[in-house]
Amino acid sequence: MNAVILSIGDELVLGQTVDTNAAWLSDRLVACGVMPVMHVSVADDRGAIAEAIRDAAERTKLVIATGGLGPTEDDLTRFALADAMGVELAVDETALGAIEEFFRARGRTMIDRNRVQAMKPAGATMLENPLGTAPGIRALIGETTLYFLPGVPVEMRRMWELHIEPTLGADGAVILGAKINTFGMGESDVAEKLGELMARDRNPTVGTTVEGGVVSVRVRSAGDTNAAARRELEATCAEVEKRLGGIVFGHDDATLADAVGEMLKRCGRTVACAESCTGGLVGKMLTDRPGSSAYFLGSFVTYADAMKREVLGVGAEVLERDGAVSEAAVTAMAEGALDCSGADYAVSITGIAGPDGGSAQKPVGTVWFGLAQRGRPTVAERRRFPGERDIVRERSANFALNLLRLRISDQLL
Ligand code: ATP
């Protein structure tokens, strides 16, 4: 079954409130085997809400709407629903009693304005709200069931659990998802390798997203039973991993720092960093993970040339001749960090994150990476990352972690 999620309120359309309700509801619908096919946000406009309700009801068998059930002038959802159903509103005496009781229990008197919250379109059903004054509404338009919940997230969530979740999943339909994270290849190259696995009419579906240079492959499997959905999910994931090979570093929420941390722990080795343009970001990413003291010795954040010279021993002539963003400087930084820390590996980063400081030879986004390891020649690589300062820094930190991952797994000679 498919569903449409309708979010109602000026503040959502104006971008003043982020629509977390829709994200939460989508997650829960998928967990119940229902596929959300559309999120619609509508302003507090009676005509627009009624139209959105009618459109949503035509599109799917299930509509979940939040917001606009309050007592104020701009709370228009119930009126718009009545318009969409072509019926009148009437007071529901049980709901009115519950609202009066809500106020009485808090030592307050209900003002007249709150009476509107006890009104429902003829033929609709009120849904109890244990956490607030606004009851929800369940209605039918044709064969579509529509639920209207308050916008306040905590009330909305409770009412979902109480009134909607128990009615779903009875037919056994299940949707399962998995994420395979990769680094080292652009999104279109990944798509090329996945080929027909990404066909839109296939089950499980396969799609990609990118963040910080990490390309994630999302697999979603729909089945009549949990076992069937899982079987298909695992088969597709295995095929995705086979096609992508060594660029796969983890699953679901695993980061590059998680992957590197796990590998270092397994082989009992340690790492230190020498960071310039990333200002300690690699160290932060590594230490975000609990237990990182087992393998992370520390970062030398050497931003100024003087620090690179005095702390890491980068030669003054190197900095003068080649500059701080150069192969010679990044190599000396990695080797300096290895010597000073006594670690098994040292990674170094120096670059121009922008927006200023670029030149014709070294444009903004130019970053050098070094990797030193005892008994092996130090390697250096240059990359040019497009984008703003934060993006360049995040991609650089991930690139450095990936270099280390490739070396530990012997993919980097
Ligand atoms: P109430 O009776 O409490 O007024 P309501 O149904 O009228 O309930 P709204 O007035 O639309 O709810 O929203 C109440 C608050 O809930 C908003 O100020 C906003 O902070 C939050 N909210 C509403 N919709 C959303 C949403 N889609 N995502 C996240 N927060 C929301």
mmCIF file of N, CA and C and ligand atoms in Angstrom, residues 7-9 11-12 17-22 44 66-72 74-75 77 117 133-134 149-153 155, ligand 1:
data_model
loop_
_atom_site.group_PDB
_atom_site.id
_atom_site.type_symbol
_atom_site.label_atom_id
_atom_site.label_comp_id
_atom_site.label_asym_id
_atom_site.label_seq_id
_atom_site.Cartn_x
_atom_site.Cartn_y
_atom_site.Cartn_z
ATOM 1 N N SER A 7 1.417 17.920 5.349
ATOM 2 C CA SER A 7 1.831 18.737 6.496
ATOM 3 C C SER A 7 1.216 20.120 6.325
ATOM 4 N N ILE A 8 0.469 20.546 7.333
ATOM 5 C CA ILE A 8 -0.311 21.780 7.176
ATOM 6 C C ILE A 8 0.189 22.866 8.122
ATOM 7 N N GLY A 9 0.472 24.039 7.581
ATOM 8 C CA GLY A 9 0.872 25.179 8.425
ATOM 9 C C GLY A 9 1.730 26.173 7.669
ATOM 10 N N GLU A 11 3.992 28.050 8.859
ATOM 11 C CA GLU A 11 5.391 28.035 9.316
ATOM 12 C C GLU A 11 6.223 26.990 8.564
ATOM 13 N N LEU A 12 5.550 25.940 8.076
ATOM 14 C CA LEU A 12 6.270 24.901 7.323
ATOM 15 C C LEU A 12 6.588 25.389 5.915
ATOM 16 N N THR A 17 9.652 26.378 10.319
ATOM 17 C CA THR A 17 9.700 25.113 11.064
ATOM 18 C C THR A 17 10.075 24.020 10.069
ATOM 19 N N VAL A 18 11.040 23.190 10.458
ATOM 20 C CA VAL A 18 11.425 22.078 9.589
ATOM 21 C C VAL A 18 10.419 20.953 9.804
ATOM 22 N N ASP A 19 9.971 20.365 8.702
ATOM 23 C CA ASP A 19 8.916 19.356 8.766
ATOM 24 C C ASP A 19 9.464 18.010 9.253
ATOM 25 N N THR A 20 9.668 17.933 10.558
ATOM 26 C CA THR A 20 10.183 16.663 11.099
ATOM 27 C C THR A 20 9.073 15.619 11.186
ATOM 28 N N ASN A 21 7.817 16.074 11.251
ATOM 29 C CA ASN A 21 6.707 15.115 11.330
ATOM 30 C C ASN A 21 6.700 14.187 10.114
ATOM 31 N N ALA A 22 6.870 14.777 8.920
ATOM 32 C CA ALA A 22 6.794 13.964 7.700
ATOM 33 C C ALA A 22 7.920 12.933 7.675
ATOM 34 N N ASP A 44 -1.740 27.676 5.645
ATOM 35 C CA ASP A 44 -3.025 27.736 6.348
ATOM 36 C C ASP A 44 -4.048 28.447 5.471
ATOM 37 N N THR A 66 -0.907 16.234 9.319
ATOM 38 C CA THR A 66 -0.646 16.790 10.652
ATOM 39 C C THR A 66 -0.771 18.313 10.594
ATOM 40 N N GLY A 67 -1.236 18.897 11.724
ATOM 41 C CA GLY A 67 -1.283 20.354 11.873
ATOM 42 C C GLY A 67 -2.646 20.950 11.583
ATOM 43 N N GLY A 68 -2.820 22.137 12.169
ATOM 44 C CA GLY A 68 -4.015 22.927 11.884
ATOM 45 C C GLY A 68 -5.281 22.459 12.579
ATOM 46 N N LEU A 69 -5.130 21.716 13.695
ATOM 47 C CA LEU A 69 -6.318 21.255 14.415
ATOM 48 C C LEU A 69 -6.567 22.076 15.684
ATOM 49 N N GLY A 70 -5.766 23.122 15.882
ATOM 50 C CA GLY A 70 -5.871 23.930 17.106
ATOM 51 C C GLY A 70 -7.101 24.815 17.114
ATOM 52 N N PRO A 71 -7.229 25.678 18.155
ATOM 53 C CA PRO A 71 -8.438 26.481 18.340
ATOM 54 C C PRO A 71 -8.373 27.863 17.693
ATOM 55 N N THR A 72 -7.260 28.221 17.050
ATOM 56 C CA THR A 72 -7.126 29.610 16.587
ATOM 57 C C THR A 72 -7.617 29.790 15.146
ATOM 58 N N ASP A 74 -6.210 30.515 12.471
ATOM 59 C CA ASP A 74 -5.452 29.940 11.356
ATOM 60 C C ASP A 74 -5.469 28.407 11.362
ATOM 61 N N ASP A 75 -6.215 27.803 12.285
ATOM 62 C CA ASP A 75 -6.317 26.335 12.301
ATOM 63 C C ASP A 75 -7.538 25.925 11.485
ATOM 64 N N THR A 77 -7.813 23.056 9.311
ATOM 65 C CA THR A 77 -7.826 21.707 8.735
ATOM 66 C C THR A 77 -9.210 21.071 8.757
ATOM 67 N N GLN A 117 -12.554 22.628 18.615
ATOM 68 C CA GLN A 117 -11.739 21.410 18.543
ATOM 69 C C GLN A 117 -12.579 20.144 18.722
ATOM 70 N N THR A 133 -5.204 19.086 23.805
ATOM 71 C CA THR A 133 -6.643 19.344 23.698
ATOM 72 C C THR A 133 -7.202 18.988 22.328
ATOM 73 N N ALA A 134 -6.332 18.947 21.297
ATOM 74 C CA ALA A 134 -6.859 18.747 19.947
ATOM 75 C C ALA A 134 -7.015 17.268 19.628
ATOM 76 N N LEU A 149 -3.905 14.495 12.428
ATOM 77 C CA LEU A 149 -3.308 14.517 13.772
ATOM 78 C C LEU A 149 -2.831 15.933 14.081
ATOM 79 N N PRO A 150 -2.680 16.277 15.373
ATOM 80 C CA PRO A 150 -2.145 17.597 15.712
ATOM 81 C C PRO A 150 -0.705 17.745 15.211
ATOM 82 N N GLY A 151 -0.271 18.985 15.033
ATOM 83 C CA GLY A 151 1.092 19.216 14.525
ATOM 84 C C GLY A 151 2.171 19.035 15.568
ATOM 85 N N VAL A 152 1.836 19.229 16.838
ATOM 86 C CA VAL A 152 2.849 19.139 17.893
ATOM 87 C C VAL A 152 3.460 17.722 17.863
ATOM 88 N N PRO A 153 4.784 17.627 17.608
ATOM 89 C CA PRO A 153 5.373 16.305 17.358
ATOM 90 C C PRO A 153 5.093 15.253 18.431
ATOM 91 N N GLU A 155 2.594 14.960 20.464
ATOM 92 C CA GLU A 155 1.193 14.515 20.408
ATOM 93 C C GLU A 155 0.968 13.651 19.167
HETATM 94 P P1 ATP B 1 -2.464 22.680 18.621
HETATM 95 O O1 ATP B 1 -3.813 22.375 19.135
HETATM 96 O O2 ATP B 1 -1.428 22.312 19.635
HETATM 97 O O3 ATP B 1 -2.320 24.078 18.080
HETATM 98 P P2 ATP B 1 -2.291 21.954 15.854
HETATM 99 O O4 ATP B 1 -2.762 20.728 15.159
HETATM 100 O O5 ATP B 1 -3.031 23.208 15.552
HETATM 101 O O6 ATP B 1 -2.232 21.655 17.397
HETATM 102 P P3 ATP B 1 -0.138 23.382 14.788
HETATM 103 O O7 ATP B 1 -0.641 24.642 15.415
HETATM 104 O O8 ATP B 1 -0.265 23.235 13.328
HETATM 105 O O9 ATP B 1 -0.789 22.144 15.496
HETATM 106 O O10 ATP B 1 1.361 23.152 15.207
HETATM 107 C C1 ATP B 1 1.751 23.256 16.557
HETATM 108 C C2 ATP B 1 3.256 23.265 16.618
HETATM 109 O O11 ATP B 1 3.743 21.982 16.256
HETATM 110 C C3 ATP B 1 3.907 24.232 15.650
HETATM 111 O O12 ATP B 1 4.157 25.476 16.224
HETATM 112 C C4 ATP B 1 5.219 23.554 15.315
HETATM 113 O O13 ATP B 1 6.200 23.923 16.262
HETATM 114 C C5 ATP B 1 4.922 22.103 15.480
HETATM 115 N N1 ATP B 1 4.692 21.496 14.190
HETATM 116 C C6 ATP B 1 3.585 21.562 13.421
HETATM 117 N N2 ATP B 1 3.717 20.848 12.300
HETATM 118 C C7 ATP B 1 4.945 20.314 12.335
HETATM 119 C C8 ATP B 1 5.693 19.472 11.451
HETATM 120 N N3 ATP B 1 5.158 19.038 10.308
HETATM 121 N N4 ATP B 1 6.946 19.127 11.800
HETATM 122 C C9 ATP B 1 7.465 19.556 12.961
HETATM 123 N N5 ATP B 1 6.824 20.343 13.843
HETATM 124 C C10 ATP B 1 5.578 20.734 13.544
#
